GROMACS .gro file of C-alpha atoms in nm:
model
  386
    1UNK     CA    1   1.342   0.975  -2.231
    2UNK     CA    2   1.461   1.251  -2.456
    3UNK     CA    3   1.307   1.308  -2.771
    4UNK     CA    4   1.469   1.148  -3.114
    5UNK     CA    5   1.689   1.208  -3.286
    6UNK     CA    6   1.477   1.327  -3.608
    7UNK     CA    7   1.287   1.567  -3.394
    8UNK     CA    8   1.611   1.708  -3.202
    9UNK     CA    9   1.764   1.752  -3.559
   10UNK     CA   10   1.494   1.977  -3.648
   11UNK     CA   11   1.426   2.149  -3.329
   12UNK     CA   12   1.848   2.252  -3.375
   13UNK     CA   13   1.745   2.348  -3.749
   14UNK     CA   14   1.440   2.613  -3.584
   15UNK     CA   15   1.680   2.728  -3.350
   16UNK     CA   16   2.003   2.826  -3.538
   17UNK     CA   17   1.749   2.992  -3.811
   18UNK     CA   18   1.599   3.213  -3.524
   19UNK     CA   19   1.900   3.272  -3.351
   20UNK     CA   20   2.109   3.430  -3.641
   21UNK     CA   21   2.415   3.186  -3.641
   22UNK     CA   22   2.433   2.808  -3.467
   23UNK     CA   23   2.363   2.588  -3.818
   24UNK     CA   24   2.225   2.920  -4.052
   25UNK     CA   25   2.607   3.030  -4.009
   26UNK     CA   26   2.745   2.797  -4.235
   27UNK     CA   27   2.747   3.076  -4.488
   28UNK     CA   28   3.168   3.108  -4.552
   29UNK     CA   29   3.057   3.059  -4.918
   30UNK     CA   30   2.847   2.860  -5.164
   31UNK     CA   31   2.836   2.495  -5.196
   32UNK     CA   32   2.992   2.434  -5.547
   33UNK     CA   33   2.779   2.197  -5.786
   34UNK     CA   34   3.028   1.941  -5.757
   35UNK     CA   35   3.009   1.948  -5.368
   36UNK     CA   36   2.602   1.978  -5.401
   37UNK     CA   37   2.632   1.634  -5.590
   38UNK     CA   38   2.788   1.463  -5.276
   39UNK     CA   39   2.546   1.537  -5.073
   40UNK     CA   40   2.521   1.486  -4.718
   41UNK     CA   41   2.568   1.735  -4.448
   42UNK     CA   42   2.645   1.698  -4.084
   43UNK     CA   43   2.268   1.693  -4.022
   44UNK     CA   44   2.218   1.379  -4.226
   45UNK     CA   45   2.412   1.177  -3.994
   46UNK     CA   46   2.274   0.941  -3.758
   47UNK     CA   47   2.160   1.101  -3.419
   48UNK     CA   48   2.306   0.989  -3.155
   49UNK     CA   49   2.628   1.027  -3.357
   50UNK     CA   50   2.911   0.764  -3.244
   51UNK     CA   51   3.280   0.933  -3.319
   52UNK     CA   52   3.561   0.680  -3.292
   53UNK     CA   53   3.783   0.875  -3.032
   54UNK     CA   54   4.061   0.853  -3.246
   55UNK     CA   55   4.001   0.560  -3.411
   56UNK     CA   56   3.921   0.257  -3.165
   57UNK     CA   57   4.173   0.304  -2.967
   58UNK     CA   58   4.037   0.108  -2.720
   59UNK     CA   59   4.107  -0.174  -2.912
   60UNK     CA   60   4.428  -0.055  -3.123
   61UNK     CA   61   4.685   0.189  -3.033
   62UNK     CA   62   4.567   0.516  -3.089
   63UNK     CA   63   4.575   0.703  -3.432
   64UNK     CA   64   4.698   0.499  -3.698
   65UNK     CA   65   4.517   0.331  -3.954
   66UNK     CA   66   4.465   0.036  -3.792
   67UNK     CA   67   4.260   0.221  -3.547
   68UNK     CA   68   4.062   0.427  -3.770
   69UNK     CA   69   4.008   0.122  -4.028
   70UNK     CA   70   3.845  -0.047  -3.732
   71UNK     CA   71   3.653   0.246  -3.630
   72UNK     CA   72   3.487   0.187  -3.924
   73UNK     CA   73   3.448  -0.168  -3.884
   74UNK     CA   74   3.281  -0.182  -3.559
   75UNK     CA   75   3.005   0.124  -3.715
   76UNK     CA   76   3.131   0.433  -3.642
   77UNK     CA   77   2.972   0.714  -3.800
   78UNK     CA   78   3.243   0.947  -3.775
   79UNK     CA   79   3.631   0.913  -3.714
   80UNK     CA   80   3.876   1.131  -3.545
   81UNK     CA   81   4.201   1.293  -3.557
   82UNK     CA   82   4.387   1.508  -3.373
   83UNK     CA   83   4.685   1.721  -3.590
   84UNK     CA   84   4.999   1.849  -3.517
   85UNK     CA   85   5.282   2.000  -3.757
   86UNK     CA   86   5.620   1.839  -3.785
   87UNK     CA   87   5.938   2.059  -3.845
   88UNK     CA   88   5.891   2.067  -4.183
   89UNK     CA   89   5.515   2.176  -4.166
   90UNK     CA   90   5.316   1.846  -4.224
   91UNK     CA   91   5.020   1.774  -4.060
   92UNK     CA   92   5.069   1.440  -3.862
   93UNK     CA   93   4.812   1.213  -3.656
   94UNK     CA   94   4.867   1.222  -3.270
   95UNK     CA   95   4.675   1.333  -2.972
   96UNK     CA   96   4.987   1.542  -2.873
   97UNK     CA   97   5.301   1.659  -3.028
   98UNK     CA   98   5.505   1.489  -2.684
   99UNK     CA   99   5.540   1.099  -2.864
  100UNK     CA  100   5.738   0.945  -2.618
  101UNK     CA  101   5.406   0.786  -2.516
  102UNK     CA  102   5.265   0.705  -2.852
  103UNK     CA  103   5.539   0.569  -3.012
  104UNK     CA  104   5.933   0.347  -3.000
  105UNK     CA  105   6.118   0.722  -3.069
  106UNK     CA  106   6.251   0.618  -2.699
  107UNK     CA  107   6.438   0.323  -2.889
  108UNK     CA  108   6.646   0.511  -3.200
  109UNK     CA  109   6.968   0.618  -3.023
  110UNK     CA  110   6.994   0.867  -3.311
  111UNK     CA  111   6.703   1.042  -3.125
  112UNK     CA  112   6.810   1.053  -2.773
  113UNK     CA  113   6.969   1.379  -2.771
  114UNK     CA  114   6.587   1.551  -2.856
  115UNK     CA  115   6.441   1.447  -2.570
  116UNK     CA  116   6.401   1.812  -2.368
  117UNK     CA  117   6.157   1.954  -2.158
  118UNK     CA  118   5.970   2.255  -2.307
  119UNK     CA  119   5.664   2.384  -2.185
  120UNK     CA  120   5.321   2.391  -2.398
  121UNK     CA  121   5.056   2.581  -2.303
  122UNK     CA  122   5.195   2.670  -1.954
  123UNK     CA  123   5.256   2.318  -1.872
  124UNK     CA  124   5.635   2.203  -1.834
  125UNK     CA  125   5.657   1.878  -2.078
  126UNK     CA  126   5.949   1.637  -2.116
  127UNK     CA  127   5.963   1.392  -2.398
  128UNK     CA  128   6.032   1.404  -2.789
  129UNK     CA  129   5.806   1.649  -2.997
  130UNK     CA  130   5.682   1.641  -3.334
  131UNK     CA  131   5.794   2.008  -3.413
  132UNK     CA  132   6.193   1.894  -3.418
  133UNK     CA  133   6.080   1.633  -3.645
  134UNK     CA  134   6.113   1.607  -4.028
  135UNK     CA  135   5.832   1.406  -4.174
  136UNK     CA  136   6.085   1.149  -4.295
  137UNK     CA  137   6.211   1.109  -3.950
  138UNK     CA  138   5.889   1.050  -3.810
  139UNK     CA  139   5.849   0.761  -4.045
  140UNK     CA  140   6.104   0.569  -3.898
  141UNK     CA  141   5.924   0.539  -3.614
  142UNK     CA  142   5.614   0.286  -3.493
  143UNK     CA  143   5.320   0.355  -3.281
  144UNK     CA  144   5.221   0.209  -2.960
  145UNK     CA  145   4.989   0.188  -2.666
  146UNK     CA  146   4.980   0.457  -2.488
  147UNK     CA  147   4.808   0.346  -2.177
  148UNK     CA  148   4.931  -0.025  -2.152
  149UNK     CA  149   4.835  -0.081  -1.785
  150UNK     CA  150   4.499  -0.008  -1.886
  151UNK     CA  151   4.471  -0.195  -2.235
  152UNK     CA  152   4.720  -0.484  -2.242
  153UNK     CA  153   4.577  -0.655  -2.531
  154UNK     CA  154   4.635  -0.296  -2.718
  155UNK     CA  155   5.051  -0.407  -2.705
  156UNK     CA  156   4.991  -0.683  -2.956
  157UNK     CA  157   4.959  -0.394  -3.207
  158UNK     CA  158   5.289  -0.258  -3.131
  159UNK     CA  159   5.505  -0.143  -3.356
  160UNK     CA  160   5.257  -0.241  -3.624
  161UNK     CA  161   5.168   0.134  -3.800
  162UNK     CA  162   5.349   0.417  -3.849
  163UNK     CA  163   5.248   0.783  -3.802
  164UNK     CA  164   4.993   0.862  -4.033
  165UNK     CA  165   5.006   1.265  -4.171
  166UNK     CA  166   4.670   1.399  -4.225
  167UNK     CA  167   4.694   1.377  -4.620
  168UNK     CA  168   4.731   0.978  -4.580
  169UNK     CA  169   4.429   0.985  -4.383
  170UNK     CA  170   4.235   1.193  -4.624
  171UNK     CA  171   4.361   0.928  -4.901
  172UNK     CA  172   4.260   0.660  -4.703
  173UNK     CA  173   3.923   0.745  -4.646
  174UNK     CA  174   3.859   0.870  -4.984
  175UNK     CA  175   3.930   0.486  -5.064
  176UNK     CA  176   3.704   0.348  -4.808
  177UNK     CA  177   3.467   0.590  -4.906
  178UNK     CA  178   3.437   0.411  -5.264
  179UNK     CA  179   3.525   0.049  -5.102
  180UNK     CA  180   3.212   0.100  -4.848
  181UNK     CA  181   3.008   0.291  -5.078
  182UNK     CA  182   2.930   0.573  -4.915
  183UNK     CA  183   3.173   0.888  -4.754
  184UNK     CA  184   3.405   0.867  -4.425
  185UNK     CA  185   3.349   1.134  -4.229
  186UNK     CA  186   3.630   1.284  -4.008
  187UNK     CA  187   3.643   1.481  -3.708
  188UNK     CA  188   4.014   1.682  -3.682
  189UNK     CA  189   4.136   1.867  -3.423
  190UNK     CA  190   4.381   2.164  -3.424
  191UNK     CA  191   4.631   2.064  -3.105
  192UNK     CA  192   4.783   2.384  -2.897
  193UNK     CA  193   4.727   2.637  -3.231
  194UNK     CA  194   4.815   2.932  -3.013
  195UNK     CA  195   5.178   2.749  -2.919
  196UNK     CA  196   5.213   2.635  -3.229
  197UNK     CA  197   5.166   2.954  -3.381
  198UNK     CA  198   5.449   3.127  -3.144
  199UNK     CA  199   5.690   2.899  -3.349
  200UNK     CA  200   5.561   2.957  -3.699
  201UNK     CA  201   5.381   2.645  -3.770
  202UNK     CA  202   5.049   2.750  -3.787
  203UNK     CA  203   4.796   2.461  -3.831
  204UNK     CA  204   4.513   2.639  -3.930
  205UNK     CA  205   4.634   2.740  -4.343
  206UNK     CA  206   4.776   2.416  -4.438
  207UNK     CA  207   4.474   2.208  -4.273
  208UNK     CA  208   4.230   2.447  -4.464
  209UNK     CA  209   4.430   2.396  -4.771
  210UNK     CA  210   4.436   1.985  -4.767
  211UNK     CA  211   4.064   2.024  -4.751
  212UNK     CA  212   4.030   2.219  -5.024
  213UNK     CA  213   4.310   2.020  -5.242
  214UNK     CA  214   4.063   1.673  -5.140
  215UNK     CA  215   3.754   1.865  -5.173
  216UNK     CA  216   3.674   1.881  -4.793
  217UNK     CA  217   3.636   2.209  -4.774
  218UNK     CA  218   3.226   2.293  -4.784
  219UNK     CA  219   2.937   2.258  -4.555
  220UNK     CA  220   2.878   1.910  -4.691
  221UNK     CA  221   3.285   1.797  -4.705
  222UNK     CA  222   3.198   1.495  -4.437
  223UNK     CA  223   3.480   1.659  -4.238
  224UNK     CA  224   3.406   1.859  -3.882
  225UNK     CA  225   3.690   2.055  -3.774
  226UNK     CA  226   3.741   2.107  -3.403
  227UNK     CA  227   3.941   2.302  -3.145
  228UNK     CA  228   3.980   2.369  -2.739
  229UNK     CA  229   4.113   2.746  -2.885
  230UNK     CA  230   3.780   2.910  -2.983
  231UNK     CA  231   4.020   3.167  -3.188
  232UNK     CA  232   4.169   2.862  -3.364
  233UNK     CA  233   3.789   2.777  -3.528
  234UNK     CA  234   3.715   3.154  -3.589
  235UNK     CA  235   4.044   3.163  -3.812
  236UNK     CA  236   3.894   2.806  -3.969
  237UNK     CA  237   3.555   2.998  -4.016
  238UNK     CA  238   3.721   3.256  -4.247
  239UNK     CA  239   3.949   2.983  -4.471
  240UNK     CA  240   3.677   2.771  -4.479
  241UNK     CA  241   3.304   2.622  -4.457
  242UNK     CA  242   3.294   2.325  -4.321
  243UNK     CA  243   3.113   2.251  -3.932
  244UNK     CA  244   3.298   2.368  -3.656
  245UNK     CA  245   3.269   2.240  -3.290
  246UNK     CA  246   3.449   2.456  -3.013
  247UNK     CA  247   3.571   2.192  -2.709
  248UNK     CA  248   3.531   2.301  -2.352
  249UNK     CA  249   3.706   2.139  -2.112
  250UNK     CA  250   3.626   2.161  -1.727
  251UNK     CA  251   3.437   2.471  -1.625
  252UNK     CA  252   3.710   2.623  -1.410
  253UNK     CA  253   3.965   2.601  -1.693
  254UNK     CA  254   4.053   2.890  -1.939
  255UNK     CA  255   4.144   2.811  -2.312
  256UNK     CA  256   4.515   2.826  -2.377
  257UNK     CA  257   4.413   3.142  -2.649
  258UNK     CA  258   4.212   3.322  -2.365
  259UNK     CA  259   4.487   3.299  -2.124
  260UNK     CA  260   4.733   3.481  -2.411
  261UNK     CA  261   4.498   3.715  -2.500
  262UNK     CA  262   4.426   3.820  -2.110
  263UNK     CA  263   4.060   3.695  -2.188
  264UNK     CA  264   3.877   3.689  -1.852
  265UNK     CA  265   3.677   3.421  -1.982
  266UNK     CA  266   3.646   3.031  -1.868
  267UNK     CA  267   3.494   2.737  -1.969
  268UNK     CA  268   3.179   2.826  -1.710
  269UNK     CA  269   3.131   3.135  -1.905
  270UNK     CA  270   3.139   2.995  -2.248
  271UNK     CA  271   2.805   2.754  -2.114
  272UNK     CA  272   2.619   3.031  -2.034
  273UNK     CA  273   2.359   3.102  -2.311
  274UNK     CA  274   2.582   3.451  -2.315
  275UNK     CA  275   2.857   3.240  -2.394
  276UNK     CA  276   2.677   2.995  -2.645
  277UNK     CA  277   2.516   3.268  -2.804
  278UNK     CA  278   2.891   3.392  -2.906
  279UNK     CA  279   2.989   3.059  -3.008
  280UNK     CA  280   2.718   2.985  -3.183
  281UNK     CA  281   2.820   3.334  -3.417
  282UNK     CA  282   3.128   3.113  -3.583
  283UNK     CA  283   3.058   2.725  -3.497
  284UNK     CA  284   2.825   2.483  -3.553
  285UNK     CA  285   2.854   2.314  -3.252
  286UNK     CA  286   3.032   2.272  -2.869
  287UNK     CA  287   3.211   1.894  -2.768
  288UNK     CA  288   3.213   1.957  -2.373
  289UNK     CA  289   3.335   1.699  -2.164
  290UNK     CA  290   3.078   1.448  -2.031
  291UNK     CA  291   3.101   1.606  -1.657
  292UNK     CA  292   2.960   1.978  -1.826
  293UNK     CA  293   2.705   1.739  -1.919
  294UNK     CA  294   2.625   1.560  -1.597
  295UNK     CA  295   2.880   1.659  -1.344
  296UNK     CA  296   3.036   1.385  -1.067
  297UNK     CA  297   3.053   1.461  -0.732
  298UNK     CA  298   3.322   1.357  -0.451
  299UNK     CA  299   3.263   1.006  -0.478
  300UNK     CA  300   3.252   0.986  -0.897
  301UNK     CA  301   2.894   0.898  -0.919
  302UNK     CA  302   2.688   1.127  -1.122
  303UNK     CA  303   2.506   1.404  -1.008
  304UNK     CA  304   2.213   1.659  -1.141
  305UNK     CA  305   2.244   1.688  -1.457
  306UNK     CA  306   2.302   2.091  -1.616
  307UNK     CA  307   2.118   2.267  -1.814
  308UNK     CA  308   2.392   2.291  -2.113
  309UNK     CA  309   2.230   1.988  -2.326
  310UNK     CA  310   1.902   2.252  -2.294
  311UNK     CA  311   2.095   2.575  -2.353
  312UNK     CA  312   2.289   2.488  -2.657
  313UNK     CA  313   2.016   2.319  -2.893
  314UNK     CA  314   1.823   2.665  -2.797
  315UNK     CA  315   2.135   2.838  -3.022
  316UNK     CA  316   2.118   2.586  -3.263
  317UNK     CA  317   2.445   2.424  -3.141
  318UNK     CA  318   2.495   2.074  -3.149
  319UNK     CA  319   2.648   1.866  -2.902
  320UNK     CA  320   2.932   1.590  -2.912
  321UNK     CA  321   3.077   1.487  -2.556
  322UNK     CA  322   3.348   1.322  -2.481
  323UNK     CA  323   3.468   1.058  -2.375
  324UNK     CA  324   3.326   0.717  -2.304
  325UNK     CA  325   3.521   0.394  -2.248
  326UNK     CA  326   3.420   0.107  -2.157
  327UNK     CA  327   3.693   0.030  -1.828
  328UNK     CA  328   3.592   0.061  -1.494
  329UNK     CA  329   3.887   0.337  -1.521
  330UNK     CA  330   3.699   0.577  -1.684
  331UNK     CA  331   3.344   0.524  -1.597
  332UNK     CA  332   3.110   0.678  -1.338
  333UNK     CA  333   3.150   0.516  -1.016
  334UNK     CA  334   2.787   0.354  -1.018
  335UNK     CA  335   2.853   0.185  -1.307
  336UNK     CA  336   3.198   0.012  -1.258
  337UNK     CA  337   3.206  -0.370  -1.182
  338UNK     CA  338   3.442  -0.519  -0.946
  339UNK     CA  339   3.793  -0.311  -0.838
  340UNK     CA  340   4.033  -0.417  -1.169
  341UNK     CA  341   4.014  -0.067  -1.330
  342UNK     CA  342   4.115  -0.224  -1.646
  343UNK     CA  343   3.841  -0.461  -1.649
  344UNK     CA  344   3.492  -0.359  -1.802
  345UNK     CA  345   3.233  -0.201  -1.620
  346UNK     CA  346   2.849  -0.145  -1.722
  347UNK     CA  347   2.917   0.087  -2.000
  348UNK     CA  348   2.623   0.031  -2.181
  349UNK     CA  349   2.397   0.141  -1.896
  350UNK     CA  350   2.676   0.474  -1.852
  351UNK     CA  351   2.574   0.540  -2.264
  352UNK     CA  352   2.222   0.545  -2.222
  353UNK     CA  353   2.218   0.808  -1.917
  354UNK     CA  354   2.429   1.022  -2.108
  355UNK     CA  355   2.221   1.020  -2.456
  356UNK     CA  356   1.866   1.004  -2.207
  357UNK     CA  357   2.013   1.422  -2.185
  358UNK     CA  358   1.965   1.436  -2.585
  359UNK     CA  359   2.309   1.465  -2.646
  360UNK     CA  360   2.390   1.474  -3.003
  361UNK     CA  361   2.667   1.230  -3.025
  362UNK     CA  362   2.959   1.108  -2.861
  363UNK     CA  363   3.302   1.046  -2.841
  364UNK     CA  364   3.415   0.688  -2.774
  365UNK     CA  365   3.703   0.476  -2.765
  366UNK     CA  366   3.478   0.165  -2.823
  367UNK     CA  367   3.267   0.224  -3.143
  368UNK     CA  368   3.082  -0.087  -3.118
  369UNK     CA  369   2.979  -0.005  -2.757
  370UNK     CA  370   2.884   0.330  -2.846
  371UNK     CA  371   2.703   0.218  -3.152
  372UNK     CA  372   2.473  -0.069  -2.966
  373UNK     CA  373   2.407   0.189  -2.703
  374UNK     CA  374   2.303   0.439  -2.970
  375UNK     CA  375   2.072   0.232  -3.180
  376UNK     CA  376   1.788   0.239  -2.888
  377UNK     CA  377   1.786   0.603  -2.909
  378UNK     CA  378   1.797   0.657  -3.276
  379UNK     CA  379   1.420   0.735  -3.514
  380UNK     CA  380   1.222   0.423  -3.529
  381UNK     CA  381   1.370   0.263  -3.268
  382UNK     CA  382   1.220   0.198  -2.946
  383UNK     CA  383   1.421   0.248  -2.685
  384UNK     CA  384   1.514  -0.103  -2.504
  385UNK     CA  385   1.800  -0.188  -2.285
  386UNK     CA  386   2.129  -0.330  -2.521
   0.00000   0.00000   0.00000
């Protein structure tokens, strides 16, 4: 059993001080007395962290208040959104710009000439896509389930919430913020920056701006600000001060950035301590998938797991994997139950191997689940089976 989370917390604190960057670079600029007076930075959250993967979306379709007010609900510490621009340069709520998936645009016959085929970050997608959107147009439409063969129950929410844009959200949880008593933290994500760039919607100024205009901007704004384009948090790092986590996907992948920059680089570079050492110059933390963590092997059961958990609390990096779910689906072969994939495996006993390796939170699409797990593992606790 790992140590907890207190003495991880202060272990990172040693580290980033010696190390020159990790948690000591949160320097972009002084906290303001106002900001002081809110108190709260990211290490004053609860250890093992437990981030509503965008919302609870494994109870509501994803990304719309709905899911994020249940988030909440069920205990989340922390609750995330992914952000990308419409035509007219708002900031909108989906995992990706393609919303054929995520929402009824398939149903407005005024739409049905924009479905095309374009190709985002060297992939060849065909749907409907936020960028030849105007915000007002979006807001005709409704979200839905995205994976309904997997979460059936998840269609009784159709059509229910529209598409939030990031200032709603920011709104919203200012109010929940005063309704609960205490401040919603939020965990955006810049989507494709690079692409999005190419076309002149760059997501990086307007984001930095709403968190300045709501007062999100500082090292203790309750807002982390995340990317899978390390370049996309380095430009964050100069607008503004608030923790940064870099994403890493699977180690033999490149970021979309590196590949357009002829960057050499993978994922299996960036976790070397070479490659957390660099990170660790402009971010606050890494949010590597759960198989960087403990890898799978042929058969999906888990494996050895790395050193990485190790490697990146030695630079003063935290760490927030993703993602856990509770459906056989998604879960380590060991732990599924029966052959329905949509049916619930032992997810619980999936949680606890994962935060055994110290992680320092996790993503989940079931917030109670994550939370229950979490508790064991958190200072004063002892650690018992949920």
């Amino acid at each position: 059993m790992t140590q907890g989370g207190a003495a991880r917390r202060t272990v990172l604190g040693a580290a980033a001080l010696a190390a020159g960057g990790g948690l000591a670079g949160l320097s972009a600029g002084p906290a303001s007395a106002a900001e002081a007076g809110r108190g709260g930075g990211f290490r004053d959250l609860p250890v093992p962290t437990v981030i509503g993967h965008r919302g609870a979306s494994g109870y509501r379709p994803e990304h719309t208040l709905g899911s994020y007010r249940l988030a909440l609900d069920l205990g989340a510490d922390v609750v995330e959104q992914d952000l990308v621009p419409t035509r007219d340069g708002h900031l909108v709520c989906r995992h990706e710009n393609e919303i054929g998936g995520t929402t009824d645009v398939a149903d407005h016959p005024r739409f049905a000439s924009r479905r095309t085929t374009k190709s985002v970050d060297g992939v060849a997608v065909t749907g409907w896509f936020t960028e030849d959107f105007t915000l007002a147009e979006l807001k005709t439409l409704r979200a839905k389930e995205r994976i309904p063969a997997v979460r059936q129950r998840n269609t009784l929410y159709d059509g229910r919430w529209e598409v939030p844009t990031f200032e709603e959200v920011l709104r919203w949880a200012e109010d929940e913020g005063r309704r609960r008593g205490k401040r919603v933290w939020l965990h955006a994500e810049t989507k494709h920056p690079t692409y999005f760039r190419s076309l002149g919607l760059g997501l990086e100024e307007p984001l930095a701006r709403l968190l300045r205009r709501y007062g999100r901007d500082g090292r203790n704004g309750a807002v982390f600000l995340q990317s899978f384009e390390p370049s996309s948090i380095q430009r964050l790092a100069r607008l503004v001060s608030a923790p940064r986590v870099v994403l890493l996907s699977a180690a033999n992948t490149r970021p979309w950035d590196f590949e357009q920059a002829k960057d050499p680089r993978t994922v299996a570079d960036l976790v070397t301590p070479a490659g957390l050492k660099w990170i660790a110059g402009f971010a606050q933390g890494i949010g590597p998938t759960l198989d960087l963590v403990i890898p799978r092997d042929a058969q999906g059961r888990l494996g050895t797991p790395t050193t990485l958990v190790k490697d990146a609390h030695a630079r003063g990096l935290l760490l927030h994997p993703y993602t856990a779910r509770n459906e056989n689906s998604f879960l380590p072969a060991e732990y599924r139950k029966g052959t329905d994939p949509a049916a619930y495996g032992d997810a619980f006993a999936a949680l606890r191997t994962y935060f055994e390796q110290g992680i320092d939170g996790i993503f989940t699409d079931n917030p109670d689940t994550g939370l229950l797990a979490a508790e064991a593992f958190r200072p004063g606790r002892r650690p018992v089976s949920p």
